[in-house]
mmCIF file of C-alpha atoms and ligand atoms in Angstrom:
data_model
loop_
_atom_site.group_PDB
_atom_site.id
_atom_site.type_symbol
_atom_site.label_atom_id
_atom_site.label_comp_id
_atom_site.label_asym_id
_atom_site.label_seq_id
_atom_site.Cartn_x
_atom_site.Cartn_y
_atom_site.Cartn_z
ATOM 1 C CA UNK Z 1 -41.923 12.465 0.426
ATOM 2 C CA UNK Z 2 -40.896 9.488 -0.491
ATOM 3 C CA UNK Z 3 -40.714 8.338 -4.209
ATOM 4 C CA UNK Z 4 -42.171 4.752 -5.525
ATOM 5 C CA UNK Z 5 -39.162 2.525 -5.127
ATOM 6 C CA UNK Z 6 -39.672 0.778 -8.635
ATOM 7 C CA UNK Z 7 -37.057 -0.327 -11.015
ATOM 8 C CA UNK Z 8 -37.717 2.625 -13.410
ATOM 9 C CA UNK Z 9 -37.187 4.989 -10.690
ATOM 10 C CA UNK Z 10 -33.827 3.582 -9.504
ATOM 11 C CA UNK Z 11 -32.550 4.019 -13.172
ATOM 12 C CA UNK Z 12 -33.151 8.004 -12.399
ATOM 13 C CA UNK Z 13 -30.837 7.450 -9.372
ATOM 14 C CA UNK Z 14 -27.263 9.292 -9.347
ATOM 15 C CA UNK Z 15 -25.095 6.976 -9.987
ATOM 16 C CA UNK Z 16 -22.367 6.137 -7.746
ATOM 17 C CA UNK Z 17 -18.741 5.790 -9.272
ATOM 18 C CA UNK Z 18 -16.356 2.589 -9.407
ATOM 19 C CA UNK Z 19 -14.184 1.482 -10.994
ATOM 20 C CA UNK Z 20 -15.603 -0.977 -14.240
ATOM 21 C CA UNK Z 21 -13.523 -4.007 -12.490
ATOM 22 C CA UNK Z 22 -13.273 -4.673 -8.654
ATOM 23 C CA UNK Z 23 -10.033 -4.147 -7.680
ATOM 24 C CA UNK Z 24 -9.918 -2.645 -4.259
ATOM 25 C CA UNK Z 25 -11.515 -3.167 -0.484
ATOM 26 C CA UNK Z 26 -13.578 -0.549 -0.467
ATOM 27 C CA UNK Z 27 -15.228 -1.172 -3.793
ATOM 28 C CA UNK Z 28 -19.175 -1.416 -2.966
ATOM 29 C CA UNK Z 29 -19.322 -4.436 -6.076
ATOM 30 C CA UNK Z 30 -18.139 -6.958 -3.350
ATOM 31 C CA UNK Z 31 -20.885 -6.544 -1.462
ATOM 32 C CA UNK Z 32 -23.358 -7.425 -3.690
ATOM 33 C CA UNK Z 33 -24.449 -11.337 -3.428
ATOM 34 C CA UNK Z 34 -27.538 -12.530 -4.952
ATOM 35 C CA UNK Z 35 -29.043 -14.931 -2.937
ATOM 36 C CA UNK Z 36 -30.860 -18.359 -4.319
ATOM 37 C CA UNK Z 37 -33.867 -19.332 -1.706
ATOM 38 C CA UNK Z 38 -35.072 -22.596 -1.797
ATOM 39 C CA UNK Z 39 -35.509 -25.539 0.539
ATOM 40 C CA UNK Z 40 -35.269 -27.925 -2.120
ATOM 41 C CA UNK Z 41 -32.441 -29.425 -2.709
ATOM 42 C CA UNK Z 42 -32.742 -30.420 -5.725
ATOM 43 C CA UNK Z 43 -33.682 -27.616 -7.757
ATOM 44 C CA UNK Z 44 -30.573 -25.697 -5.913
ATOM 45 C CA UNK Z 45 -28.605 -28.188 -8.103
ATOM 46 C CA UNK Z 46 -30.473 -27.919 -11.067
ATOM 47 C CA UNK Z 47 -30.136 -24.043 -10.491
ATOM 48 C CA UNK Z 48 -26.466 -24.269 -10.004
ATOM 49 C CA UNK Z 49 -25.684 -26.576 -13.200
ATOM 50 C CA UNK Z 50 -28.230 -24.487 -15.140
ATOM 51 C CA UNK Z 51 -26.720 -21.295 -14.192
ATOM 52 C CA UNK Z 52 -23.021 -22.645 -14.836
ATOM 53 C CA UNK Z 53 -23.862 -22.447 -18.065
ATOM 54 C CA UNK Z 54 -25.827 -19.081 -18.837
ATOM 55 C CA UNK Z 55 -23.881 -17.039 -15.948
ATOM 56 C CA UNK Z 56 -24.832 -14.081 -14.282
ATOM 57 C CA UNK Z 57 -23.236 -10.408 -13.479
ATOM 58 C CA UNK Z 58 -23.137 -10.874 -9.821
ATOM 59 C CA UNK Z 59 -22.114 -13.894 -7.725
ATOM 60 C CA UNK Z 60 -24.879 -16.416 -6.674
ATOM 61 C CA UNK Z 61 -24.973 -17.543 -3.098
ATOM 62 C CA UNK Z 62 -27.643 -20.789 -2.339
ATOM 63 C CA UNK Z 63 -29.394 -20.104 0.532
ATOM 64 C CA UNK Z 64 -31.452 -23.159 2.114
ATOM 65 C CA UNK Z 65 -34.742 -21.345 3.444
ATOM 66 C CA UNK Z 66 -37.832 -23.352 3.521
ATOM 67 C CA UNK Z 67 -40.117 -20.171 2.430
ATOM 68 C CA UNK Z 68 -43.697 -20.358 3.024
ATOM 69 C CA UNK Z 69 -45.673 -21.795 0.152
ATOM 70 C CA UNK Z 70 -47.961 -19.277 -0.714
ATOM 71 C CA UNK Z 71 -50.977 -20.383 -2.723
ATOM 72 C CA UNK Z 72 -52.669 -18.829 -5.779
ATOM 73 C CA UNK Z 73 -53.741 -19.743 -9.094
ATOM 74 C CA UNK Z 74 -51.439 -17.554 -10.650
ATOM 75 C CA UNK Z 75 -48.034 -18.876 -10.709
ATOM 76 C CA UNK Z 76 -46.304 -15.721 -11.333
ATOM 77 C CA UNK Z 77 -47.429 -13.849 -8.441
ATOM 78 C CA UNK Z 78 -46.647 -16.492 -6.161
ATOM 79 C CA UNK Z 79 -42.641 -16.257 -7.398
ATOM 80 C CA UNK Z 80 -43.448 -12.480 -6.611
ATOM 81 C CA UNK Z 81 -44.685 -12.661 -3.599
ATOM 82 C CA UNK Z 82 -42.218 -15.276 -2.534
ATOM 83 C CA UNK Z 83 -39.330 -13.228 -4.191
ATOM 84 C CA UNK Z 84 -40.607 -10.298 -1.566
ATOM 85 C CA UNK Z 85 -40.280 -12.815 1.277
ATOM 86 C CA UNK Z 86 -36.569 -14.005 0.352
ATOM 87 C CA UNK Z 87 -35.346 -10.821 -0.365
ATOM 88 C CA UNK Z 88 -36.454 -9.742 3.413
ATOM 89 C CA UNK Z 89 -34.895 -12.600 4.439
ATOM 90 C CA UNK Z 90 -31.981 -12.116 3.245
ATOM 91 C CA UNK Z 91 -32.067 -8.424 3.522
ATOM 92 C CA UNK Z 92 -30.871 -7.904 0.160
ATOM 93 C CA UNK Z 93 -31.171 -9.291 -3.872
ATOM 94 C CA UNK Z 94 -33.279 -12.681 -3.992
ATOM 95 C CA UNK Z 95 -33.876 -15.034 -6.440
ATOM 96 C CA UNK Z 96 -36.569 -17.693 -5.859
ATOM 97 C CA UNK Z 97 -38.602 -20.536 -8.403
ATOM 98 C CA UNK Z 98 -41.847 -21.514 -8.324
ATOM 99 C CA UNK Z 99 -42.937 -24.534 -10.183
ATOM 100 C CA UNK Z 100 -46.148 -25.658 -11.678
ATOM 101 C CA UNK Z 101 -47.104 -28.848 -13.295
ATOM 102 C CA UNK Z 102 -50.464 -28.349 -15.418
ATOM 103 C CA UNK Z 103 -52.444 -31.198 -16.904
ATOM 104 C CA UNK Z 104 -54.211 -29.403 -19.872
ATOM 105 C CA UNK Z 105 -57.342 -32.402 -19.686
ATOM 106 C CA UNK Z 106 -58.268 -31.083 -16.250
ATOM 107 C CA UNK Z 107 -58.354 -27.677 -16.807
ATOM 108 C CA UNK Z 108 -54.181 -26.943 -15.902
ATOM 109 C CA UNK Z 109 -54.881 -28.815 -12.432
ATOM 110 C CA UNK Z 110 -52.820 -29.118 -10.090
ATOM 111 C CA UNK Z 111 -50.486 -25.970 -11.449
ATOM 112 C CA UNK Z 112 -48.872 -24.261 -8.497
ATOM 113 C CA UNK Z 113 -50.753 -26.962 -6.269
ATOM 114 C CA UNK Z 114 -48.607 -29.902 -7.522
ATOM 115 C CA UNK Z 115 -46.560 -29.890 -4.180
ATOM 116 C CA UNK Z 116 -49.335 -31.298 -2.418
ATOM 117 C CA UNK Z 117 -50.016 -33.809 -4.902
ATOM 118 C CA UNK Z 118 -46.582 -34.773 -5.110
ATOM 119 C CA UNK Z 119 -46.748 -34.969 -1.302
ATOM 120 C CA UNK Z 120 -49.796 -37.372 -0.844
ATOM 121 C CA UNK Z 121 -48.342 -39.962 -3.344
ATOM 122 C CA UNK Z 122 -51.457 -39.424 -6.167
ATOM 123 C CA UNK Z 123 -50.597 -41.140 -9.242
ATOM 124 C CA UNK Z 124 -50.334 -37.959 -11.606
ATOM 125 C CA UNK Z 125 -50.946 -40.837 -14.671
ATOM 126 C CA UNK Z 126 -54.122 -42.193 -13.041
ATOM 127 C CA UNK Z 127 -55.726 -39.112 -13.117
ATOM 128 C CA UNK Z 128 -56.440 -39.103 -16.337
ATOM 129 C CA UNK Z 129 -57.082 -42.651 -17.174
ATOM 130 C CA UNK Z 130 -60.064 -40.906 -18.206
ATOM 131 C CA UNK Z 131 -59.314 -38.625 -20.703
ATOM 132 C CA UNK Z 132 -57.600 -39.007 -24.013
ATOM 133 C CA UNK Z 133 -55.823 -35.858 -23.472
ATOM 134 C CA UNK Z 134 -52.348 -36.740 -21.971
ATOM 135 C CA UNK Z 135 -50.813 -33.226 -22.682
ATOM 136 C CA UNK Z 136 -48.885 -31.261 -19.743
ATOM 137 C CA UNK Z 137 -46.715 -28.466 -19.399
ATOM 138 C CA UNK Z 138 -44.091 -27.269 -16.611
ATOM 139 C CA UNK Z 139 -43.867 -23.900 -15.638
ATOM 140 C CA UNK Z 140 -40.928 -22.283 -13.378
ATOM 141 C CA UNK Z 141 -41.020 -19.240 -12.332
ATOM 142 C CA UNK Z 142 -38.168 -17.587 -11.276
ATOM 143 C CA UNK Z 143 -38.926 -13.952 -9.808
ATOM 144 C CA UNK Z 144 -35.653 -11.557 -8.898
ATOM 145 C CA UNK Z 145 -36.035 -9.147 -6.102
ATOM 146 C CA UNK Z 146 -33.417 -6.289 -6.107
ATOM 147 C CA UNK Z 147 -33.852 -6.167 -2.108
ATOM 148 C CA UNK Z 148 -36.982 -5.561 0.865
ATOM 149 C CA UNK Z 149 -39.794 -3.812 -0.638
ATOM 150 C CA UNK Z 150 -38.800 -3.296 -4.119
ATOM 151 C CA UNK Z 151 -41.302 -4.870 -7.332
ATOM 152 C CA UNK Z 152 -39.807 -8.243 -8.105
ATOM 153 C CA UNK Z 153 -39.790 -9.502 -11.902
ATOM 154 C CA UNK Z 154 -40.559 -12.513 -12.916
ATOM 155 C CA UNK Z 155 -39.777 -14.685 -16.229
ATOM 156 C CA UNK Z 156 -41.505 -18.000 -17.189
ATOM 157 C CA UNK Z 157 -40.184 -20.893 -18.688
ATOM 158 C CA UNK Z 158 -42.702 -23.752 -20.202
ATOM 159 C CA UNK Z 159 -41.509 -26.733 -20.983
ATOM 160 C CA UNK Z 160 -44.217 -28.978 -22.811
ATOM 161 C CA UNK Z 161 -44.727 -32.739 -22.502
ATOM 162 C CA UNK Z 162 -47.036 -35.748 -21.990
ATOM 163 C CA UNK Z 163 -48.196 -37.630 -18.799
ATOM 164 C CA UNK Z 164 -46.986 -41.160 -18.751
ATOM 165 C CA UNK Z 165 -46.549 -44.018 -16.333
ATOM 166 C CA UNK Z 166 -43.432 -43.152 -14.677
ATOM 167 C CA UNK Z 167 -40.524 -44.516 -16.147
ATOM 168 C CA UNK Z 168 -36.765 -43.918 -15.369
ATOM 169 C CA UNK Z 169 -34.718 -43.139 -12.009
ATOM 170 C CA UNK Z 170 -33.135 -40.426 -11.752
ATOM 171 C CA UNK Z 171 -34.067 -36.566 -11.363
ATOM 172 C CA UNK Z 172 -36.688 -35.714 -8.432
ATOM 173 C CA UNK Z 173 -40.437 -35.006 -8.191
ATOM 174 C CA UNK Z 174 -42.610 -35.907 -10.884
ATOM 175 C CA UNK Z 175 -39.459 -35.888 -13.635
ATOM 176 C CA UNK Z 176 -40.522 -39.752 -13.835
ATOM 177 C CA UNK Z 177 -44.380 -39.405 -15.250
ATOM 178 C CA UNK Z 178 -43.011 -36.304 -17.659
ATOM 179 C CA UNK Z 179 -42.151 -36.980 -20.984
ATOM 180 C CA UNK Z 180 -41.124 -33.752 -22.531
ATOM 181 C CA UNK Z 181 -42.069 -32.755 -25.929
ATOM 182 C CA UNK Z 182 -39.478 -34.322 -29.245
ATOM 183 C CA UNK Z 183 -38.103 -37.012 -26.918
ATOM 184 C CA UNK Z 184 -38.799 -40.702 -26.098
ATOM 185 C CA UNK Z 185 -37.852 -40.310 -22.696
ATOM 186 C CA UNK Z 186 -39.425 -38.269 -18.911
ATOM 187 C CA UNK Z 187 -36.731 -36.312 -17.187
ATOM 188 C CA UNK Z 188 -35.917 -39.357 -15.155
ATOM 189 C CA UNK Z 189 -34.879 -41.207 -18.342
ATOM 190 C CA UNK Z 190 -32.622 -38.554 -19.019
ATOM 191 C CA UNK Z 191 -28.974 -37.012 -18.287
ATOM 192 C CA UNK Z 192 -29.370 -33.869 -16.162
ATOM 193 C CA UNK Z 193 -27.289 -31.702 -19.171
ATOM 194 C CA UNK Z 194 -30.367 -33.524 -21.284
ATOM 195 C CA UNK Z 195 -33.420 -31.961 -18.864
ATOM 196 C CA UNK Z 196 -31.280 -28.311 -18.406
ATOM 197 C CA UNK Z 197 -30.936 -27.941 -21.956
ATOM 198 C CA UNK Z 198 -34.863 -28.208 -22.622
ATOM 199 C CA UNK Z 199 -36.481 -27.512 -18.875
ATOM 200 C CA UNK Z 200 -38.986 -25.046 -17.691
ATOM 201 C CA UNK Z 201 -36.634 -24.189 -15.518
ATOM 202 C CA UNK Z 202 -33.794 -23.569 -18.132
ATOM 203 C CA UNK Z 203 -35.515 -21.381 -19.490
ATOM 204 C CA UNK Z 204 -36.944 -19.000 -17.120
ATOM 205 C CA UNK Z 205 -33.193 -19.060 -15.720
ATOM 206 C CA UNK Z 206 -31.992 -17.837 -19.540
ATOM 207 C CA UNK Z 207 -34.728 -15.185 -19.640
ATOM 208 C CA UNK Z 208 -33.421 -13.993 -16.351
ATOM 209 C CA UNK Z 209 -29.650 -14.286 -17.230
ATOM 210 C CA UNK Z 210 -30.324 -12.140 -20.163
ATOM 211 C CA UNK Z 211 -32.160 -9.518 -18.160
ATOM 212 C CA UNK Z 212 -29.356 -8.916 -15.596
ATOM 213 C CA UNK Z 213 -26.743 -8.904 -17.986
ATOM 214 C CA UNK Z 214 -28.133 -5.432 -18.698
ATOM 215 C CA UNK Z 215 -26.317 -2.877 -17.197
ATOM 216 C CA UNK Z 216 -24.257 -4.133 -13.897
ATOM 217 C CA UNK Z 217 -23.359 -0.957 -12.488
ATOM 218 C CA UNK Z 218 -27.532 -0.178 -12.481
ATOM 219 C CA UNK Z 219 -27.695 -3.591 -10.929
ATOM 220 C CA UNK Z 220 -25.358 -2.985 -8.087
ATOM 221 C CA UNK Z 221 -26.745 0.535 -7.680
ATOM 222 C CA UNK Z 222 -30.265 -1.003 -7.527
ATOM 223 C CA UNK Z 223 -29.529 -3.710 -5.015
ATOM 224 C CA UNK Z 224 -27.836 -1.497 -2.401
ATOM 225 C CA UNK Z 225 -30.273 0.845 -2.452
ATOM 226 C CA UNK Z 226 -32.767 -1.529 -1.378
ATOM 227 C CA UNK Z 227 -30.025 -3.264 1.378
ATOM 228 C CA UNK Z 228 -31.118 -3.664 4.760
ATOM 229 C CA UNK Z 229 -30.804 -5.819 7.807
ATOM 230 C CA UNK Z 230 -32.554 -9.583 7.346
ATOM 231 C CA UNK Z 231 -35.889 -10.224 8.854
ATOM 232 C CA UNK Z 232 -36.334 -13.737 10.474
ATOM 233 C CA UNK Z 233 -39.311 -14.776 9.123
ATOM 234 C CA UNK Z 234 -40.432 -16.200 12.733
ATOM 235 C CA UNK Z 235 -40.921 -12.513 13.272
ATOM 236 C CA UNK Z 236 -43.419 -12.596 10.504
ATOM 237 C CA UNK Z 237 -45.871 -15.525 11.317
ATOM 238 C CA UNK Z 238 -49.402 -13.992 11.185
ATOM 239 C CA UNK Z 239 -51.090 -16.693 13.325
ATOM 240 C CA UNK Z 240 -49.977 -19.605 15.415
ATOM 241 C CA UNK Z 241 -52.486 -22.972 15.916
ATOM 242 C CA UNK Z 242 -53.897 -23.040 20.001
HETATM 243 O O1 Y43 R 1 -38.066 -29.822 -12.409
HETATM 244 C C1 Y43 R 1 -38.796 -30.494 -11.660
HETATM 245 N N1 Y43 R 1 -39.048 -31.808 -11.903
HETATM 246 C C2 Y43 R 1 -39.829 -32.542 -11.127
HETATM 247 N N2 Y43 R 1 -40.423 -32.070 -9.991
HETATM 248 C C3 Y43 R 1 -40.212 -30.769 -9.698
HETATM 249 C C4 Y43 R 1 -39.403 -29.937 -10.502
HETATM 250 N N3 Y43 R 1 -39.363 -28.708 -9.937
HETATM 251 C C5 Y43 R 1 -40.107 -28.757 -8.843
HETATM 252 N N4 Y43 R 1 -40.630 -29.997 -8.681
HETATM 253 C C6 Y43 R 1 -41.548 -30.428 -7.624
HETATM 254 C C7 Y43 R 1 -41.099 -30.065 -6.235
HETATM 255 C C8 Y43 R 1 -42.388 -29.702 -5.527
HETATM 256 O O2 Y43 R 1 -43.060 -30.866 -5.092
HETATM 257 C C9 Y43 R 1 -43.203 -29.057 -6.639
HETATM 258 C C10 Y43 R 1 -42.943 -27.594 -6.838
HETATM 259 O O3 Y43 R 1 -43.141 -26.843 -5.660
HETATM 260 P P1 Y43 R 1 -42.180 -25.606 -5.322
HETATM 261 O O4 Y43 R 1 -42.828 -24.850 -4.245
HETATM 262 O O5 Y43 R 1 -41.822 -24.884 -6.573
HETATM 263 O O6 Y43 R 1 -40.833 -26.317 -4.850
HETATM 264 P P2 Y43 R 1 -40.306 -26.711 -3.371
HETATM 265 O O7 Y43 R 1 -41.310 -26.346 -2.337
HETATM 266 O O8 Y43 R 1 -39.853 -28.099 -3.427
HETATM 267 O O9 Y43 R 1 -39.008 -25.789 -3.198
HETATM 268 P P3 Y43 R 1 -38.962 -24.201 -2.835
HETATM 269 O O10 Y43 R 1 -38.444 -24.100 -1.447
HETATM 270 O O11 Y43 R 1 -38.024 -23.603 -3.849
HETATM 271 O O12 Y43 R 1 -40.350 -23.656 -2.957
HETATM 272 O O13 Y43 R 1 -42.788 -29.733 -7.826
HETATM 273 MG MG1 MG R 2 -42.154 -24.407 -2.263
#
């Protein structure tokens, strides 16, 4: 019989003995990489610069993986599920974000669906010429799978704002027709230490910073009991077009 693999279960686990810093070969701490799973490459950056700055209790690998965008309405369970899909990937810990961009006049559209937006070229400001209601928010969520098959968590980070005609040039996606909350400039008008220190983004990243820091040995314990070989996800294509 085979227990529930959860995160409360694992903390039941005997733990395994090390030393509290790694100092030799054999130490099972230098094993443990969490990998970051995007193909974007500029969220990887964002991720690294925000990450520079909170720091986490195990070393961060990037890993360039163009994972399959799974659609739902709820953000958080897409980061889930595509936390489940890295972390096979990889064959171990995964960290992945999902990002939403919600414009409250139309109901939160396009949320997770903003990629294809973004994609065909609509003008996020003309569709709501309409409406006096100009208010948006950006959601990231970053999920954090301890390895293949465990529950992933997730933390959310909002970061709220105003639609505008876009304005500025640098930062990526729709940075230039978002005008966060308390400033007069969009992410594109802005210094990248200026979008970290307020971003969706920035703050999911804290929330999980502050999770992990936690208890490391429970961490490492937690992550190699989950370890496996990776999966290439070719193996896992459901259907292919005739
Ligand atoms: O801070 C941001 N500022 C402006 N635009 C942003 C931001 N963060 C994501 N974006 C864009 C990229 C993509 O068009 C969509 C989110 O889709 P999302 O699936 O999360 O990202 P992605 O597919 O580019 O990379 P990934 O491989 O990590 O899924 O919004
Ligand atoms: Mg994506």
């Amino acid at each position: 019989l085979v227990s529930p693999r959860t995160h409360a279960a694992a903390a039941t686990l005997p733990r395994r003995r090390r030393p509290a810093r790694a100092t030799s070969e054999d130490d099972h701490d230098e094993c443990v990489i969490i990998k970051f799973v995007t193909g974007n490459a500029m969220k990887l950056r964002e991720v690294e610069e925000i990450l520079g700055m909170n720091g986490l209790p195990l070393p961060l690998e990037m890993i360039d993986i163009d994972l399959d965008e799974l659609q739902e309405s709820q953000p958080e369970k897409i980061a889930a599920a595509k936390a489940r899909l890295a972390a096979e990937a990889c064959g171990g810990p995964a960290i992945v974000d999902d990002t939403s961009l919600c414009l409250n006049a139309i109901g939160g559209m396009p949320g997770p669906y903003i990629k294809w937006f973004q994609q065909s070229k609509v003008e996020l400001h003309r569709l709501l010429t309409d409406y006096d209601d100009k208010s948006a928010f950006a959601q990231s969520c970053i999920a954090f799978s301890p390895g293949p098959g465990a529950v992933p968590l997730v933390f959310s980070g909002v970061c709220n704002g105003t639609i505008v005609s876009p304005r500025g040039g640098s930062g990526f996606g729709w940075d230039a027709v978002f005008q966060p909350e308390g400033s007069a400039e969009t992410f594109a008008e802005m210094s990248g230490e200026a979008k970290n220190a307020i971003s969706h983004r920035s703050r999911a990243l804290a929330l999980l910073a502050q999770h992990l820091k936690g208890d490391r040995d429970l961490l490492v314990d937690l992550c190699l009991e989950y370890a496996t070989d990776p999966v290439f996800l070719e193996d896992r294509v459901h259907y292919r077009e005739t």
